[in-house]
Coordinates of C-alpha atoms in Angstrom, one line a residue:
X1 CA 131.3 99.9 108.8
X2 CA 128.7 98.5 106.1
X3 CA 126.6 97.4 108.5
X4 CA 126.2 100.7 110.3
X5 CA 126.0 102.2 107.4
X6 CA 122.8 100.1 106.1
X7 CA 121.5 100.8 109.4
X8 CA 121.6 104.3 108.9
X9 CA 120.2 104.3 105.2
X10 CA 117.6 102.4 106.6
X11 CA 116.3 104.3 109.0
X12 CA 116.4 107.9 107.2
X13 CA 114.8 106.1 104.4
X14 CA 112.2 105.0 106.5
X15 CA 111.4 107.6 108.0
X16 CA 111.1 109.4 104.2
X17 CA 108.9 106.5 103.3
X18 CA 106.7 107.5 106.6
X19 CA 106.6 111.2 105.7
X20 CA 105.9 111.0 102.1
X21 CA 103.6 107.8 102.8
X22 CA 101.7 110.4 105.3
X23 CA 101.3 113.0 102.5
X24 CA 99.8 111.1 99.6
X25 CA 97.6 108.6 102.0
X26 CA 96.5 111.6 103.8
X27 CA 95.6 113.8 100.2
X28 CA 93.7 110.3 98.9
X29 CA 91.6 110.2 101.9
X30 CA 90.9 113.7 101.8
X31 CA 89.6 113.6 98.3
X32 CA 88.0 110.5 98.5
X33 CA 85.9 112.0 101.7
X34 CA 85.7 115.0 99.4
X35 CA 83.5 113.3 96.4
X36 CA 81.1 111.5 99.0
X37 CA 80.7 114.7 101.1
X38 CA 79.9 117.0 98.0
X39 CA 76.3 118.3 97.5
X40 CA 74.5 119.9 94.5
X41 CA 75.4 123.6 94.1
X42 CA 72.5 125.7 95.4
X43 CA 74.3 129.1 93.6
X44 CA 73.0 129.6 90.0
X45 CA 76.2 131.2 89.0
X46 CA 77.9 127.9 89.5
X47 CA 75.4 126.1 88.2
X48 CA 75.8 127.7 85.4
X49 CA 80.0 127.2 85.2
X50 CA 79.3 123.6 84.8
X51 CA 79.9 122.9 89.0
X52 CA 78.3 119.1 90.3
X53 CA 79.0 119.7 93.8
X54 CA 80.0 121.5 96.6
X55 CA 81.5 121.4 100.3
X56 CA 81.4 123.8 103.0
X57 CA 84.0 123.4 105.5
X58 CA 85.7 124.8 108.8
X59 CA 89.2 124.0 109.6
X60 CA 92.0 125.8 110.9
X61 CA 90.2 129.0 112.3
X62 CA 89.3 129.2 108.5
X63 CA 86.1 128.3 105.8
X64 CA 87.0 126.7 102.8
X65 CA 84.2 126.4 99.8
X66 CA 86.2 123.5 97.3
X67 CA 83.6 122.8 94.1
X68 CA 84.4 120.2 91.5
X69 CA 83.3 120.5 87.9
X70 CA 81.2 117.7 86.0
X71 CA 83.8 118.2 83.5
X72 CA 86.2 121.4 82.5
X73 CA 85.8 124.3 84.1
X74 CA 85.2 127.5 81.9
X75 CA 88.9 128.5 81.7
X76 CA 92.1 127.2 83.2
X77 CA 93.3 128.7 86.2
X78 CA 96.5 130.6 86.2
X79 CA 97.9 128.0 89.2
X80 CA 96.7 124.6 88.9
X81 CA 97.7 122.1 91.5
X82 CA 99.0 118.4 90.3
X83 CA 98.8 116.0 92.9
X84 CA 101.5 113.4 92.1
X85 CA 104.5 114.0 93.5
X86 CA 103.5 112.7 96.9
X87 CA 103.2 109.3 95.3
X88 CA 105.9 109.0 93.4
X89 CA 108.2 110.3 96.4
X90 CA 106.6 107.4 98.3
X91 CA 106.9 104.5 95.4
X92 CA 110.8 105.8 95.3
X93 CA 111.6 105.6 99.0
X94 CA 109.7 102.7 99.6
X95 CA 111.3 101.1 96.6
X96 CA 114.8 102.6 97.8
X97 CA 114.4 100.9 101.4
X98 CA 113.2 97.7 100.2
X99 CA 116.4 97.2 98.1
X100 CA 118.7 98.6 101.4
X101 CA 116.6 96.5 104.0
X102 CA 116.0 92.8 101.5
X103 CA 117.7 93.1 98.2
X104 CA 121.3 93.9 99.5
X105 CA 121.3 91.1 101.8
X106 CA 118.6 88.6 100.0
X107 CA 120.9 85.3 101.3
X108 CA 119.8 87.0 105.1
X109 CA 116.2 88.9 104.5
X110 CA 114.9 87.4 101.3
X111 CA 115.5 83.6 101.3
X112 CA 113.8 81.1 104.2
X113 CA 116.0 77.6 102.4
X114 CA 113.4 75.8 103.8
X115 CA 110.9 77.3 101.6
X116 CA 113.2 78.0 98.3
X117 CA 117.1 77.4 98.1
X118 CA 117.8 79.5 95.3
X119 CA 120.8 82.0 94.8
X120 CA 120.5 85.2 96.2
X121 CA 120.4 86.8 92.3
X122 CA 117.6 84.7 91.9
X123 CA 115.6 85.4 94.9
X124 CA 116.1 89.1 93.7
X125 CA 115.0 88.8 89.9
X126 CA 111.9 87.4 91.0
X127 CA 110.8 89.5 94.1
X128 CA 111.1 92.4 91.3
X129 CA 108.8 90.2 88.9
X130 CA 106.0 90.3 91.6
X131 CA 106.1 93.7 90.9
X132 CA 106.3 94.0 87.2
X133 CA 104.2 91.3 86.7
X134 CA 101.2 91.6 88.7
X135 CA 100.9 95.6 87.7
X136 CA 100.9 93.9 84.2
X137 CA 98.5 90.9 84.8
X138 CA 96.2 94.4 87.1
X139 CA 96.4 96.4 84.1
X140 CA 95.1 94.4 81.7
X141 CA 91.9 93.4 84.0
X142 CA 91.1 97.2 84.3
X143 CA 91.8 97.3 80.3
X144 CA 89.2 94.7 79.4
X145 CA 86.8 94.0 82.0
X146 CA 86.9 97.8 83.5
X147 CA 84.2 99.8 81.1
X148 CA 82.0 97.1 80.3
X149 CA 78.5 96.6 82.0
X150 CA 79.1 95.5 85.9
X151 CA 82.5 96.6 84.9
X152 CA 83.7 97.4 88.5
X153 CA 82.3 94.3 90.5
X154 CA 84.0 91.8 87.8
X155 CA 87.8 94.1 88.4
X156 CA 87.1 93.7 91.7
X157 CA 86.7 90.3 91.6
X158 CA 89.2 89.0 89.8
X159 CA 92.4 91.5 91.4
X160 CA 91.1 89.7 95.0
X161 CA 91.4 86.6 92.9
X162 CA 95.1 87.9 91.6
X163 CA 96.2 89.3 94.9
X164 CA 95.0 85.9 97.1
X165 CA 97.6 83.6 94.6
X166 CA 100.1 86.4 94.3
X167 CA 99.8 85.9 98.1
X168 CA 100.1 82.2 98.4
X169 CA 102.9 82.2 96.4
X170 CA 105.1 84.7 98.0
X171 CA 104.3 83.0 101.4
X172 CA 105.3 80.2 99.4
X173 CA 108.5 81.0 98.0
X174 CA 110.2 84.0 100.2
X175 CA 110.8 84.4 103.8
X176 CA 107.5 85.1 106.1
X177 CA 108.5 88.6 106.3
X178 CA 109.8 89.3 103.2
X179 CA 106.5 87.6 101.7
X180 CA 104.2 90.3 103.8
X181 CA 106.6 93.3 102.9
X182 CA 106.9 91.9 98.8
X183 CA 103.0 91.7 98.8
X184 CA 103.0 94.8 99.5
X185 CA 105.5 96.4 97.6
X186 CA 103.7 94.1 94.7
X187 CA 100.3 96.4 95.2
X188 CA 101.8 99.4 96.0
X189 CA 103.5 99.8 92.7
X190 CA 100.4 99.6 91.3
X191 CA 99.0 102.5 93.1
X192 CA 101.9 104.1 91.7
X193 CA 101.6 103.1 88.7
X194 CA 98.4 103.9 88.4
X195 CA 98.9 107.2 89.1
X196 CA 101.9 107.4 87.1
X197 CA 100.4 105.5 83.4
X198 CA 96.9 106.8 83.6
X199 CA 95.5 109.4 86.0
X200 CA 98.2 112.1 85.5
X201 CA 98.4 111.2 81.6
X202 CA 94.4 111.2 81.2
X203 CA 94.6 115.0 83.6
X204 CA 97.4 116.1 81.3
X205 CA 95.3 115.4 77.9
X206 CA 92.1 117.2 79.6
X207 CA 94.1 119.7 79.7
X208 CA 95.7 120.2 76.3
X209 CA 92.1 119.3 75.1
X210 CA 91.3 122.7 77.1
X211 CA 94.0 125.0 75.8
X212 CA 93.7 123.6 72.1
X213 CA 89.7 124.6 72.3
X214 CA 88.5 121.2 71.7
X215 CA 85.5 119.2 73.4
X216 CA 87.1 117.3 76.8
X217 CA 86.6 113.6 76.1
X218 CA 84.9 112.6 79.4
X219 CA 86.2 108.9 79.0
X220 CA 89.9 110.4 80.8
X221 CA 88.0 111.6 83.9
X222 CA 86.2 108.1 84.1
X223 CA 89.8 106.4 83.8
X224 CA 91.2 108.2 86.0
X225 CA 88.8 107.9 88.6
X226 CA 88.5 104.1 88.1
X227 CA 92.0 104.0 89.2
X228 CA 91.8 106.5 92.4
X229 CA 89.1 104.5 93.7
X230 CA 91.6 101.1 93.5
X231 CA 94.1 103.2 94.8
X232 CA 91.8 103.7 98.4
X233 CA 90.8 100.2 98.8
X234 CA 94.5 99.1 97.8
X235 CA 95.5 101.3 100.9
X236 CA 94.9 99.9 103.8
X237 CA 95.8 96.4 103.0
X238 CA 99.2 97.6 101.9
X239 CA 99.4 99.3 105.4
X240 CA 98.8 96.0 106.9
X241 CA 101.4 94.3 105.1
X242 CA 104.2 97.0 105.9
X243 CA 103.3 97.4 109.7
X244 CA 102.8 93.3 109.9
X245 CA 107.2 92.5 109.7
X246 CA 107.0 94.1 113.4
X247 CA 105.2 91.1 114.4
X248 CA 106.1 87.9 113.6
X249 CA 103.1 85.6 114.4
X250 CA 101.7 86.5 111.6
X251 CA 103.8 85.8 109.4
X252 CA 105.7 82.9 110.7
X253 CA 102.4 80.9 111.3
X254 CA 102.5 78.2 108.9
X255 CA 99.4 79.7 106.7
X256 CA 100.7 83.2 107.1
X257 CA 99.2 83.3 103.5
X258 CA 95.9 82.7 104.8
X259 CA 96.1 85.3 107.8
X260 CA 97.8 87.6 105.1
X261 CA 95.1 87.5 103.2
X262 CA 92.2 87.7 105.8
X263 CA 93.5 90.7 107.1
X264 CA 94.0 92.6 103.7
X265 CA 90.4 92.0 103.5
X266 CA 89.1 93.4 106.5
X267 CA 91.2 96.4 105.5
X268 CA 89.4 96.9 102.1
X269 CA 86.3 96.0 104.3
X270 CA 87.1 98.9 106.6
X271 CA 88.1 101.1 104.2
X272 CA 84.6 101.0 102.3
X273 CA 83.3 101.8 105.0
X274 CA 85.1 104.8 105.5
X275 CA 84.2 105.6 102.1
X276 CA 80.7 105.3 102.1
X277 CA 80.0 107.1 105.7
X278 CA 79.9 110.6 104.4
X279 CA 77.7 109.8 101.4
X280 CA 75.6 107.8 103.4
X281 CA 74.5 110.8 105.8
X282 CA 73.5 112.8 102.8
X283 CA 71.1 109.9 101.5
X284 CA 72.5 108.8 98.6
X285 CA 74.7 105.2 99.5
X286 CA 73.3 102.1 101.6
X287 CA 73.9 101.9 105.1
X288 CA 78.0 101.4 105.4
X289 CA 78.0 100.1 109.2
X290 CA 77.7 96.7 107.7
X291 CA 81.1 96.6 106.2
X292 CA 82.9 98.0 109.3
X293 CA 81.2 95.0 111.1
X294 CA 82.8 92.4 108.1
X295 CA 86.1 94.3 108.6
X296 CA 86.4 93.9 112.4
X297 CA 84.9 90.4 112.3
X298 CA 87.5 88.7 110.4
X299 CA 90.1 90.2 112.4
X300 CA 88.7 89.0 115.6
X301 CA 88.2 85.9 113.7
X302 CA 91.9 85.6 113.0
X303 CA 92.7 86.7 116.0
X304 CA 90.8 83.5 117.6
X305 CA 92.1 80.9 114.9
X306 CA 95.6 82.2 115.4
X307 CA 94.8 81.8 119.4
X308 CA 93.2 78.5 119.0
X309 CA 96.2 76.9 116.5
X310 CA 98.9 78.0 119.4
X311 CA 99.7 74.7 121.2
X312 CA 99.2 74.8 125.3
X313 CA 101.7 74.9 127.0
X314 CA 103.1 71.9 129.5
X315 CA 102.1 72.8 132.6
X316 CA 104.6 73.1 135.2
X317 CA 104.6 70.0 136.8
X318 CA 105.2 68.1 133.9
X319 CA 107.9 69.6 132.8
X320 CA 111.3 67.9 132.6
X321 CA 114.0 67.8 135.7
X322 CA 116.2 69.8 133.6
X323 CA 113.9 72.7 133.0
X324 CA 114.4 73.8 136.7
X325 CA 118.6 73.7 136.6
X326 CA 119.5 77.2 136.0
X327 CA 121.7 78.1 132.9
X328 CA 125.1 79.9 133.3
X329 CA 126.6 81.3 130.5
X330 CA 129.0 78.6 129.9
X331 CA 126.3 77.0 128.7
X332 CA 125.0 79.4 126.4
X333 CA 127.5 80.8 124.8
X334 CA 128.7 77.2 122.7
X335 CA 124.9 78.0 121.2
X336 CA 125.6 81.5 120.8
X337 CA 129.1 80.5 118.8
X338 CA 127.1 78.3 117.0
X339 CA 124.1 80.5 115.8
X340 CA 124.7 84.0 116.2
X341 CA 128.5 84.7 115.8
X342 CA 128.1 84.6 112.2
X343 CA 126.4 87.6 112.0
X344 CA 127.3 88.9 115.3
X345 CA 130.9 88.1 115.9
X346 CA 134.2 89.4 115.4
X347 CA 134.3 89.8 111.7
X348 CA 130.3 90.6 111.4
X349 CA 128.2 93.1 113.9
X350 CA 124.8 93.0 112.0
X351 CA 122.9 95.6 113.6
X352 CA 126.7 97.0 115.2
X353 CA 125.7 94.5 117.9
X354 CA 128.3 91.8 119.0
X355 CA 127.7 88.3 121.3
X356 CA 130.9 86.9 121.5
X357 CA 131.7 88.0 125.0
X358 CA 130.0 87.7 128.0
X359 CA 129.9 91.3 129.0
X360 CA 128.0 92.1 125.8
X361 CA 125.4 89.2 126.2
X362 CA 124.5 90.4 129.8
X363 CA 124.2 93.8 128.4
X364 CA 122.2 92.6 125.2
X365 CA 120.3 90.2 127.6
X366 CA 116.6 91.4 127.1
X367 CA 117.1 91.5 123.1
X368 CA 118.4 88.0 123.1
X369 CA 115.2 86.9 124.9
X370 CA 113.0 89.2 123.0
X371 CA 114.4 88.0 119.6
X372 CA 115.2 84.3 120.0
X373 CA 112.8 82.9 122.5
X374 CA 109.3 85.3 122.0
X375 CA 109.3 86.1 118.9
X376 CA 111.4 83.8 117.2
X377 CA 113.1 86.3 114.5
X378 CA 116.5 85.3 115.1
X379 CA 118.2 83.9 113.8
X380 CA 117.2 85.5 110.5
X381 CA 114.9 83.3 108.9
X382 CA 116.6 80.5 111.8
X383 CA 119.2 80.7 108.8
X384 CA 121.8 78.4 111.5
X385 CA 118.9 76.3 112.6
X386 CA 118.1 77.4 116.1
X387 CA 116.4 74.2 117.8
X388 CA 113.8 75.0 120.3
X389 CA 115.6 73.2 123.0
X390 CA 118.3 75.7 122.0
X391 CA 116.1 78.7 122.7
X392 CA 114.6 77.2 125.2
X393 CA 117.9 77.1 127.4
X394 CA 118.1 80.8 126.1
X395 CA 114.6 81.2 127.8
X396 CA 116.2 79.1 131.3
X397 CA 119.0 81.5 131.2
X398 CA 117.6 84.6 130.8
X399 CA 114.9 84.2 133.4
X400 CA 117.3 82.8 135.9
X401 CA 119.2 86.6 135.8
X402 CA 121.3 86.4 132.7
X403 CA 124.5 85.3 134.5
X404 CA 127.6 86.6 133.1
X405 CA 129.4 83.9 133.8

């Protein structure tokens, strides 16, 4: 029963995660398109209100006019929209379905004993640290390199620096696919955070600046936009790392920091791109095609190293005599007893699934193959130490009809 149940949190909290993921990545990109697509006002009257720019746009069978103000506006409007809610809705579910989906079961999710053999408590305390600690370590860049002369290229450099050894070390220390999903986690609480410490806080004191008829300190704006912009180029890597536990070559490959890192890269890569593109075609930025080109050419480069590192396979002819003798599944099922009926037996049906009968196994046959022999994630972090000649007579088996008997 707890099994189904943790199978059922996780999916509706997934699929809150997606929705509220959706909203606040989709409102950030907007925005971000927003401030490169905006032109000067050609109106005096709004000139004269204090507007810097302005976009025309057609959506919906409707125009929309949206202006933004070098500072404060002349008066406070009587509804004000706050744009926060879509974050932290995302930071809770995502936080929610890590702890469901790695945290409950750390001794299955969390811990690879070849990598670490620590208690489970102790896998947990420090997979929270990443996240405390690098939003610490982030923070205090920003604070003392982030408004000083080349301010921005210096931040930037040293968080890649911060995020490439928060990488090697949760490669390092955690299961491959906890390591992917933690680095992520690790740089999405910042996003949150920074929304959360500085760009709603700097917004609110704008505003009670406004209504308490003082001079708006421009410094909050600054901050606050300092910490949007991380926010976009901190996206697309950390949809990377929560897309990449689908697909285990990544981060089963023996430098899945290195491919980890590589492709959180090309994301920021893309993502500048994207970012520059609308400001570009008014004139004002560089040409941004090169950093689309970067982006794509590390991942193909990847892609090739990854394809290049793979070992051929025998060919046919070489392999051994008993590679042709078809499996039954009285062969099989003394490996299935031995490294899957822990977790899918009679007193434990992980995922409500159960191999301890032959019926099942036939019925179950395509999973088995898809999970033990192609992409190698089960066992869970090979937890009962699946030998390849083990799911290689899995393989045998499977392709010679999954016999029942």
């Amino acid at each position: 029963m707890e099994s189904y149940l943790l199978d059922w949190a996780n999916l509706l909290l997934r699929w809150v995660h997606v929705i509220t993921a959706i909203a606040w990545v989709g409102s950030s990109f907007y925005f971000v398109f927003l401030d490169s697509s905006l032109t000067p006002p050609v109106d005096e009257d709004l000139k004269r209100q204090g507007v810097s720019g302005e976009l025309w746009a057609v959506h919906g069978g409707g125009f929309y006019h949206p202006v933004k103000f070098a500072g404060a506006p002349p008066q406070l409007p009587k509804h004000l929209h706050w744009f926060f809610w879509e974050s932290y809705s995302t930071w809770i579910s995502g936080f929610a379905l890590f702890t469901v989906s790695y945290l409950w079961s750390a001794s299955t999710y969390l811990i690879d004993k070849s990598r670490m053999d620590w208690a489970p408590a102790t896998a947990v305390v420090v997979a929270l640290a990443f996240l405390a600690v690098f939003w610490l370590l982030y923070d205090a860049i920003c604070r003392v390199f982030g408004q000083r002369k080349n301010g921005d290229a210096i931040v930037g450099a040293l968080v890649f620096v911060l995020v490439c050894a928060a990488s090697w070390l949760a490669c390092h220390w955690f299961a491959g696919r906890a390591a992917f999903l933690l680095v992520g986690a690790m740089i999405a609480t910042s996003m949150s955070a920074n929304v959360f410490f500085w760009i709603i806080p700097g917004q609110r004191k704008v505003i009670a600046q406004m209504k308490a008829g003082q001079p708006v300190d421009p410094v909050h704006g600054k901050r606050g936009k300092q910490r949007s912009v991380h926010n976009t180029y901190f996206t697309l890597p950390v949809l990377f790392c929560m897309l990449s536990n689908h697909y285990s070559f990544t981060w089963s490959h023996p430098q899945n920091w290195l491919i980890l890192i590589l492709m959180m890269f090309a994301g920021a890569s893309i993502r500048q791109f994207f970012v520059m593109r609308h400001g570009w075609k008014l004139g004002r930025n560089a040409h941004p095609l090169p950093y689309a080109l970067v982006g794509c050419a590390v991942i193909v480069g990847t892609i090739a190293g990854l394809r290049l590192a793979q070992a051929p396979a025998a060919p046919v002819s070489q392999a051994s005599p008993a590679a042709a003798v078809p499996v039954g599944y009285a062969q099989l099922q003394p490996v299935l007893a031995q490294r899957c009926y822990m977790c899918h037996g009679e007193q434990v049906q992980m995922k409500n699934l159960r191999l301890d009968s032959a019926e099942s196994v036939a019925q179950h046959a395509q999973a088995i193959y898809q999970q033990a022999v192609v992409q190698k994630l089960m066992p869970m972090n090979n937890a009962t130490g699946m030998t390849d000649a083990e799911r290689d007579l899995v393989r045998r088996w499977f392709e010679g009809g999954a016999p029942a008997r």
